Coordinates of C-alpha atoms and ligand atoms in Angstrom, one line a residue:
X1 CA 23.4 -11.9 -45.2
X2 CA 24.6 -13.4 -41.9
X3 CA 25.9 -10.8 -39.5
X4 CA 27.5 -13.1 -37.0
X5 CA 31.2 -12.5 -36.5
X6 CA 31.0 -9.3 -38.6
X7 CA 31.0 -5.7 -37.7
X8 CA 27.5 -4.3 -38.0
X9 CA 26.9 -0.7 -39.1
X10 CA 23.6 0.5 -37.7
X11 CA 21.9 3.7 -36.5
X12 CA 22.5 4.9 -32.9
X13 CA 21.8 8.1 -31.0
X14 CA 25.1 9.5 -29.9
X15 CA 25.6 12.0 -27.0
X16 CA 28.7 13.9 -28.0
X17 CA 28.7 16.4 -25.2
X18 CA 26.6 17.1 -22.1
X19 CA 23.2 18.7 -22.9
X20 CA 24.0 18.9 -26.6
X21 CA 21.2 17.3 -28.8
X22 CA 21.9 13.7 -29.6
X23 CA 22.6 13.0 -33.2
X24 CA 21.7 9.8 -35.1
X25 CA 24.9 8.4 -36.5
X26 CA 26.0 5.3 -38.5
X27 CA 27.8 3.4 -35.8
X28 CA 30.0 0.3 -36.2
X29 CA 29.2 -2.4 -33.6
X30 CA 32.0 -5.0 -33.2
X31 CA 31.1 -8.7 -32.8
X32 CA 30.8 -9.9 -29.2
X33 CA 33.9 -11.3 -27.6
X34 CA 34.1 -14.1 -25.1
X35 CA 31.4 -13.7 -22.5
X36 CA 29.5 -11.1 -24.5
X37 CA 26.2 -10.9 -26.3
X38 CA 25.2 -8.7 -29.2
X39 CA 21.6 -7.7 -29.0
X40 CA 19.3 -6.2 -31.7
X41 CA 17.4 -3.6 -29.7
X42 CA 13.8 -3.3 -30.8
X43 CA 12.3 -0.9 -28.2
X44 CA 13.9 1.4 -25.6
X45 CA 12.3 3.8 -23.2
X46 CA 14.0 6.8 -21.7
X47 CA 14.6 7.0 -17.9
X48 CA 15.5 10.2 -16.0
X49 CA 18.9 8.7 -15.3
X50 CA 19.6 9.0 -19.1
X51 CA 18.7 12.7 -18.9
X52 CA 20.8 13.0 -15.7
X53 CA 23.9 11.6 -17.3
X54 CA 23.3 13.5 -20.5
X55 CA 23.0 16.8 -18.5
X56 CA 26.6 16.4 -17.3
X57 CA 25.6 15.9 -13.6
X58 CA 26.7 12.3 -13.4
X59 CA 30.3 11.9 -12.0
X60 CA 30.6 8.7 -14.1
X61 CA 29.3 10.4 -17.3
X62 CA 31.7 10.0 -20.3
X63 CA 31.3 11.5 -23.8
X64 CA 30.8 10.7 -26.6
X65 CA 28.6 7.8 -25.5
X66 CA 25.5 5.9 -26.4
X67 CA 23.0 6.3 -23.5
X68 CA 19.9 4.1 -22.8
X69 CA 19.2 1.3 -20.3
X70 CA 15.5 0.5 -20.4
X71 CA 15.0 -1.8 -23.4
X72 CA 14.2 -5.1 -25.0
X73 CA 15.4 -6.9 -28.0
X74 CA 16.6 -10.2 -29.6
X75 CA 20.0 -11.8 -29.3
X76 CA 21.8 -11.5 -32.7
X77 CA 25.0 -13.4 -31.8
X78 CA 27.0 -14.5 -28.8
X79 CA 30.7 -14.7 -28.0
X80 CA 32.7 -17.7 -26.9
X81 CA 31.6 -19.4 -23.7
X82 CA 28.2 -17.9 -23.6
X83 CA 25.8 -20.6 -22.7
X84 CA 22.7 -19.1 -21.2
X85 CA 21.4 -17.2 -24.2
X86 CA 21.6 -17.9 -28.0
X87 CA 20.7 -16.1 -31.2
X88 CA 17.0 -15.5 -31.4
X89 CA 16.3 -15.4 -27.7
X90 CA 14.2 -12.4 -26.5
X91 CA 16.1 -10.5 -23.8
X92 CA 16.1 -7.4 -21.6
X93 CA 19.6 -5.9 -21.0
X94 CA 20.2 -5.4 -17.3
X95 CA 22.3 -2.4 -16.1
X96 CA 22.7 -4.2 -12.8
X97 CA 24.5 -7.4 -13.6
X98 CA 24.1 -10.8 -11.8
X99 CA 27.1 -13.2 -12.2
X100 CA 26.1 -15.5 -9.3
X101 CA 29.8 -16.0 -8.5
X102 CA 31.2 -12.7 -7.0
X103 CA 31.1 -11.9 -3.3
X104 CA 28.1 -9.6 -3.8
X105 CA 26.1 -12.2 -5.6
X106 CA 27.0 -14.9 -3.2
X107 CA 26.3 -12.8 -0.1
X108 CA 22.6 -13.1 -0.3
X109 CA 22.5 -9.6 1.1
X110 CA 22.4 -7.5 -2.0
X111 CA 21.4 -7.5 -5.7
X112 CA 24.6 -5.5 -6.6
X113 CA 27.1 -7.5 -8.6
X114 CA 30.8 -6.8 -8.7
X115 CA 31.8 -8.8 -11.8
X116 CA 31.6 -6.1 -14.5
X117 CA 30.9 -2.9 -12.6
X118 CA 34.5 -1.5 -12.9
X119 CA 34.2 -1.7 -16.7
X120 CA 30.6 -0.5 -17.0
X121 CA 31.3 2.5 -14.9
X122 CA 34.0 3.7 -17.4
X123 CA 32.1 2.9 -20.6
X124 CA 34.0 -0.2 -21.7
X125 CA 33.8 -4.0 -21.9
X126 CA 35.5 -6.0 -19.2
X127 CA 37.7 -8.4 -21.3
X128 CA 39.9 -5.8 -23.1
X129 CA 38.7 -2.6 -21.4
X130 CA 37.6 -1.3 -24.9
X131 CA 34.4 -0.2 -26.4
X132 CA 32.6 -2.3 -29.1
X133 CA 31.1 0.9 -30.6
X134 CA 33.0 3.2 -33.0
X135 CA 32.4 5.7 -35.7
X136 CA 35.0 5.6 -38.5
X137 CA 37.5 4.2 -36.0
X138 CA 36.7 6.7 -33.2
X139 CA 35.6 4.8 -30.0
X140 CA 32.2 5.7 -28.5
X141 CA 31.7 4.9 -24.8
X142 CA 29.1 2.4 -23.6
X143 CA 26.7 3.5 -20.8
X144 CA 25.6 1.5 -17.8
X145 CA 26.7 -1.7 -19.6
X146 CA 23.6 -1.4 -21.8
X147 CA 23.7 1.5 -24.4
X148 CA 20.2 0.8 -25.7
X149 CA 19.8 3.9 -27.9
X150 CA 21.3 1.9 -30.7
X151 CA 19.9 -0.7 -33.1
X152 CA 22.6 -3.1 -31.9
X153 CA 24.5 -3.2 -28.7
X154 CA 27.0 -5.4 -27.0
X155 CA 26.5 -6.4 -23.3
X156 CA 28.2 -8.8 -20.9
X157 CA 26.5 -12.2 -20.6
X158 CA 25.9 -11.5 -16.9
X159 CA 23.9 -8.4 -17.9
X160 CA 21.2 -10.0 -20.0
X161 CA 17.9 -11.6 -18.9
X162 CA 16.2 -14.1 -21.2
X163 CA 12.5 -13.7 -21.2
X164 CA 9.3 -15.3 -22.5
X165 CA 9.3 -14.9 -26.3
X166 CA 5.5 -14.3 -26.1
X167 CA 5.9 -11.1 -24.1
X168 CA 5.4 -7.8 -26.1
X169 CA 8.8 -6.2 -26.3
X170 CA 7.3 -2.7 -26.8
X171 CA 5.9 -3.1 -23.3
X172 CA 8.3 -5.2 -21.3
X173 CA 11.2 -2.9 -22.2
X174 CA 10.1 -1.0 -19.1
X175 CA 11.2 -3.9 -16.9
X176 CA 14.8 -2.8 -17.6
X177 CA 14.6 -0.1 -15.0
X178 CA 11.8 2.1 -13.8
X179 CA 8.9 -0.3 -12.9
X180 CA 11.1 -2.9 -11.1
X181 CA 12.9 -0.1 -9.2
X182 CA 9.7 1.2 -7.7
X183 CA 8.1 -2.2 -7.0
X184 CA 11.3 -3.6 -5.6
X185 CA 11.9 -0.6 -3.4
X186 CA 8.7 -1.5 -1.6
X187 CA 8.9 -5.3 -1.7
X188 CA 12.6 -6.0 -1.3
X189 CA 14.2 -3.0 0.3
X190 CA 11.6 -1.6 2.6
X191 CA 9.5 -4.8 2.9
X192 CA 6.4 -2.8 3.6
X193 CA 3.8 -4.7 5.8
X194 CA 0.0 -4.6 5.4
X195 CA -1.5 -1.7 7.2
X196 CA 1.5 0.6 6.9
X197 CA 1.5 4.3 6.2
X198 CA 3.6 5.3 3.3
X199 CA 4.8 8.6 1.9
X200 CA 6.1 8.9 -1.7
X201 CA 8.0 12.0 -2.7
X202 CA 7.9 12.5 -6.5
X203 CA 5.1 10.9 -8.6
X204 CA 7.0 10.1 -11.8
X205 CA 7.2 6.5 -13.1
X206 CA 9.4 5.5 -10.1
X207 CA 7.1 7.0 -7.5
X208 CA 4.0 5.6 -9.2
X209 CA 5.6 2.1 -9.2
X210 CA 6.3 2.6 -5.5
X211 CA 2.6 3.3 -5.1
X212 CA 1.6 0.2 -7.1
X213 CA 4.0 -1.9 -4.9
X214 CA 2.7 -0.4 -1.7
X215 CA -0.9 -1.0 -2.6
X216 CA -0.1 -4.6 -3.5
X217 CA 1.7 -4.9 -0.1
X218 CA -1.5 -3.8 1.7
X219 CA -0.4 -0.4 2.8
X220 CA -3.4 1.5 4.2
X221 CA -2.4 5.1 3.6
X222 CA -0.3 6.0 0.6
X223 CA 0.5 9.7 0.6
X224 CA 1.9 11.2 -2.6
X225 CA 3.9 14.4 -2.5
X226 CA 4.6 16.3 -5.7
X227 CA 5.0 20.0 -6.8
X228 CA 2.8 19.3 -9.7
X229 CA -0.8 19.0 -8.5
X230 CA -1.9 17.4 -11.9
X231 CA 0.0 14.3 -10.8
X232 CA -2.7 13.4 -8.3
X233 CA -5.3 12.3 -10.9
X234 CA -3.0 9.8 -12.5
X235 CA -1.5 8.8 -9.1
X236 CA -4.9 7.6 -7.8
X237 CA -4.9 4.9 -10.5
X238 CA -1.6 3.5 -9.0
X239 CA -2.9 3.4 -5.4
X240 CA -2.1 6.9 -4.0
X241 CA -4.8 7.6 -1.4
X242 CA -3.9 11.2 -0.4
X243 CA -2.0 14.0 -2.1
X244 CA 0.1 16.9 -0.7
X245 CA 1.6 19.7 -2.7
X246 CA 4.3 21.3 -0.6
X247 CA 3.5 24.6 -2.3
X248 CA 0.1 24.6 -0.5
X249 CA 1.8 24.6 3.0
X250 CA 3.9 27.1 4.9
X251 CA 5.3 24.5 7.4
X252 CA 8.1 22.2 6.3
X253 CA 6.6 19.3 4.4
X254 CA 8.0 16.8 7.0
X255 CA 6.0 18.6 9.7
X256 CA 2.9 18.5 7.6
X257 CA 3.2 14.8 7.2
X258 CA 4.1 14.1 10.9
X259 CA 0.9 16.1 11.9
X260 CA -1.2 14.2 9.4
X261 CA -0.1 10.7 10.5
X262 CA 0.0 10.9 14.3
X263 CA 3.8 11.1 14.5
X264 CA 5.0 10.1 11.0
X265 CA 4.9 7.4 8.4
X266 CA 6.2 3.9 8.6
X267 CA 7.9 4.1 5.3
X268 CA 8.9 7.0 3.0
X269 CA 10.5 6.9 -0.5
X270 CA 12.4 9.7 -2.2
X271 CA 11.8 9.3 -6.0
X272 CA 13.2 12.6 -7.2
X273 CA 16.9 12.9 -6.7
X274 CA 16.8 16.1 -4.6
X275 CA 18.9 16.0 -1.4
X276 CA 16.8 18.4 0.5
X277 CA 13.7 16.3 -0.2
X278 CA 15.7 13.3 0.9
X279 CA 16.1 15.0 4.3
X280 CA 12.3 15.7 4.5
X281 CA 11.6 12.1 3.5
X282 CA 13.7 10.8 6.4
X283 CA 12.3 13.3 8.9
X284 CA 8.7 12.6 8.1
X285 CA 9.2 9.0 9.3
X286 CA 7.9 7.8 12.7
X287 CA 10.2 7.9 15.7
X288 CA 11.4 4.4 16.7
X289 CA 10.9 2.6 13.4
X290 CA 10.2 4.8 10.4
X291 CA 12.3 3.8 7.4
X292 CA 13.2 6.1 4.5
X293 CA 14.4 4.7 1.1
X294 CA 16.4 6.8 -1.2
X295 CA 15.6 5.9 -4.8
X296 CA 16.4 9.2 -6.6
X297 CA 19.8 9.8 -8.1
X298 CA 21.5 13.1 -7.1
X299 CA 24.0 15.1 -9.0
X300 CA 27.7 15.3 -8.6
X301 CA 28.8 17.0 -5.4
X302 CA 25.4 16.7 -3.8
X303 CA 25.3 15.3 -0.2
X304 CA 22.6 14.4 2.3
X305 CA 22.4 15.6 5.8
X306 CA 20.2 15.4 8.9
X307 CA 20.6 15.7 12.6
X308 CA 22.1 12.3 13.9
X309 CA 19.4 12.5 16.5
X310 CA 17.0 11.5 13.8
X311 CA 18.8 8.1 13.5
X312 CA 19.5 7.8 17.2
X313 CA 15.8 7.9 17.8
X314 CA 15.2 4.9 15.5
X315 CA 14.6 6.2 12.0
X316 CA 16.4 4.2 9.3
X317 CA 17.9 5.6 6.1
X318 CA 18.4 3.2 3.2
X319 CA 18.9 3.2 -0.5
X320 CA 17.9 0.9 -3.4
X321 CA 19.4 0.1 -6.8
X322 CA 17.0 -1.6 -9.3
X323 CA 14.7 -2.1 -6.4
X324 CA 16.9 -4.8 -4.9
X325 CA 15.9 -7.3 -7.7
X326 CA 18.5 -9.8 -8.9
X327 CA 18.4 -8.9 -12.5
X328 CA 18.9 -12.1 -14.5
X329 CA 17.0 -14.3 -12.1
X330 CA 14.1 -11.9 -11.4
X331 CA 13.4 -9.9 -14.5
X332 CA 11.9 -13.0 -16.3
X333 CA 9.7 -13.4 -13.3
X334 CA 8.5 -9.8 -13.6
X335 CA 7.8 -10.4 -17.3
X336 CA 5.6 -13.4 -16.3
X337 CA 3.8 -11.3 -13.7
X338 CA 3.0 -8.7 -16.4
X339 CA 1.8 -11.5 -18.7
X340 CA -0.5 -12.7 -15.9
X341 CA -1.7 -9.0 -15.4
X342 CA -0.3 -9.0 -11.8
X343 CA 1.7 -5.8 -12.5
X344 CA 1.0 -2.8 -14.7
X345 CA 3.2 -1.7 -17.5
X346 CA 0.9 -0.2 -20.2
X347 CA -0.3 2.5 -17.8
X348 CA 3.2 4.0 -17.5
X349 CA 3.6 4.4 -21.3
X350 CA 2.3 7.8 -22.2
X351 CA 4.2 8.4 -25.4
X352 CA 5.6 6.4 -28.4
X353 CA 8.2 7.8 -30.8
X354 CA 11.1 6.4 -32.9
X355 CA 14.8 6.5 -32.3
X356 CA 15.1 9.3 -34.8
X357 CA 12.8 11.4 -32.6
X358 CA 14.9 10.9 -29.5
X359 CA 15.6 14.6 -28.8
X360 CA 11.8 15.2 -28.8
X361 CA 11.5 12.3 -26.3
X362 CA 14.1 14.0 -24.0
X363 CA 12.0 17.2 -24.1
X364 CA 8.9 15.2 -23.2
X365 CA 10.7 13.8 -20.1
X366 CA 10.7 17.2 -18.6
X367 CA 7.0 17.7 -19.2
X368 CA 4.7 16.8 -16.3
X369 CA 2.4 14.7 -18.6
X370 CA 5.1 12.2 -19.6
X371 CA 5.8 9.1 -17.7
X372 CA 7.6 6.8 -20.1
X373 CA 8.2 7.4 -23.8
X374 CA 9.0 4.2 -25.7
X375 CA 11.1 4.5 -28.9
X376 CA 10.8 2.0 -31.7
X377 CA 14.4 1.5 -32.6
X378 CA 14.3 -0.7 -35.7
X379 CA 12.7 1.8 -38.1
Ligands
LIG1 N1 17.9 3.9 -7.6 C1 17.5 3.4 -8.8 O1 17.8 2.2 -9.1 C2 16.8 4.2 -9.8 C3 16.2 3.7 -10.9 C4 15.6 4.5 -11.8 C5 15.5 5.9 -11.6 N2 16.1 6.4 -10.5 C6 16.0 7.8 -10.2 O2 14.7 8.0 -9.7 C7 14.3 9.4 -9.8 C8 12.9 9.5 -10.3 O3 12.8 9.1 -11.6 P1 11.4 9.3 -12.5 O4 11.7 8.7 -13.8 O5 10.3 8.8 -11.7 O6 11.5 10.9 -12.5 P2 10.3 12.0 -12.9 O7 11.0 13.2 -13.2 O8 9.4 11.4 -13.8 O9 9.6 12.1 -11.5 C9 10.0 13.0 -10.5 C10 8.7 13.7 -9.9 O10 9.1 14.5 -8.8 C11 8.4 15.7 -8.8 N3 9.2 16.7 -8.1 C12 10.4 17.3 -8.6 N4 10.9 18.1 -7.6 C13 10.0 17.9 -6.5 C14 10.1 18.4 -5.2 N5 11.0 19.3 -4.8 N6 9.1 18.0 -4.3 C15 8.1 17.2 -4.7 N7 8.1 16.7 -6.0 C16 9.0 17.0 -6.8 C17 8.2 16.0 -10.3 O11 7.1 16.9 -10.5 C18 8.0 14.6 -10.9 O12 6.6 14.3 -10.9 C19 15.4 10.0 -10.7 O13 16.3 10.6 -9.9 C20 16.0 8.8 -11.4 O14 17.3 9.0 -11.8 C21 16.7 5.6 -9.6
LIG2 N1 26.6 7.2 -11.8 C1 26.0 7.9 -10.6 C2 25.1 6.9 -9.9 C3 23.9 6.5 -10.7 C4 23.1 5.5 -9.9 O1 23.0 5.6 -8.7 N2 22.5 4.6 -10.6 C5 21.5 3.7 -10.0 C6 20.6 3.3 -11.1 S1 19.7 4.6 -11.8 C7 18.8 3.8 -13.0 O2 18.0 4.6 -13.6 C8 22.2 2.4 -9.5 O3 21.6 1.4 -9.6 N3 23.3 2.5 -9.0 C9 24.1 1.4 -8.6 C10 25.2 1.1 -9.5 O4 25.4 1.9 -10.4 O5 25.9 0.1 -9.4 C11 27.1 8.4 -9.7 O6 28.3 8.1 -9.9 O7 26.7 9.1 -8.7
LIG3 ZN1 16.7 4.0 -15.1
LIG4 ZN1 28.2 -11.0 -9.2

């Protein structure tokens, strides 16, 4: 039976309250309105940002909601005025939109887009400031404009990238967040040059993608820092050349790195979300030019600090969202790079489960051995 124009009832994992196990519910998904796209999600991975919002630390977190933002699927139907995708297209929902018309998009200075952010930050769609998800009439909030822990979701047309239909969706779903974030932090935000020294704090998926990007950029030393020494074995495969566990040192970790690198690294990346590590990451940078990129997302109320002298003497503190990639334009290019074996994806997938097993997948996220867990959604 054709579903276009009708409400679809499907399975979704609903987060009712912070930290309370998600439950699989029958959710009603309304048809897309003008400028919206309804997507059948086939595969979704979990990112630490999902766990962060679920934990209640996200100042933008709203409950009940449908989390998830690293996924791939097929367009089921489109609303009025949608021209760039059509039913049957293979797509990756993009939490960072790209409208190509707003002052952010036109600036050429950022990948942030202002068109739908005010709505996605409060869990609704832009046109009527309402949710397309409900359970027996009770609205359920969207999350990051994507809500991929559902068999069907509705996204803004500026938040969906059309990709090569030959690409395996169970793999390229990772291009919705983690892998591009790490690669882009190096290529777009830091612009690491050949021969650079790099320090990466946190060797999860994001830190490993930073390592992969740094290796491709020709960095000569890639120093990985993690509290879990088991990370070094896997990190070597992504380009990390040296490993430091802060637990093995009495001196502050920034001092250890400065001593090891004749004054500090050219670039550092914080891929944890810990504000005290963010300070170490800045302070391990070389005087005069060292640049530190904040990638990790910190909890509500957390603030960064350092002595202003650190910046006066030439260190630069920056941040990155989605690695600076313009989503709709550049995600298809990343898919093509994967298809040509120019970037890794398979190596980040350590676990595969189903949507029904999502709570187990959240548990795995907190285990050192898990990078990305991909859930089959349509089962
Ligand atoms: N800015 C963005 O666009 C963006 C995109 C995706 C994810 N993120 C954020 O990036 C961060 C990393 O995500 P991930 O999926 O790689 O997480 P992860 O939990 O898999 O990796 C974090 C790593 O840091 C290590 N670690 C924890 N505390 C440490 C400490 N004090 N010192 C050294 N190592 C420590 C852990 O052992 C782990 O290996 C999260 O905060 C996530 O929310 C940001
Ligand atoms: N809601 C949080 C901020 C969360 C955050 O910084 N998100 C990152 C993406 S994390 C993906 O895993 C981001 O891109 N932010 C830019 C944006 O949201 O527009 C808070 O309020 O502190
Ligand atoms: Zn993410
Ligand atoms: Zn825009």
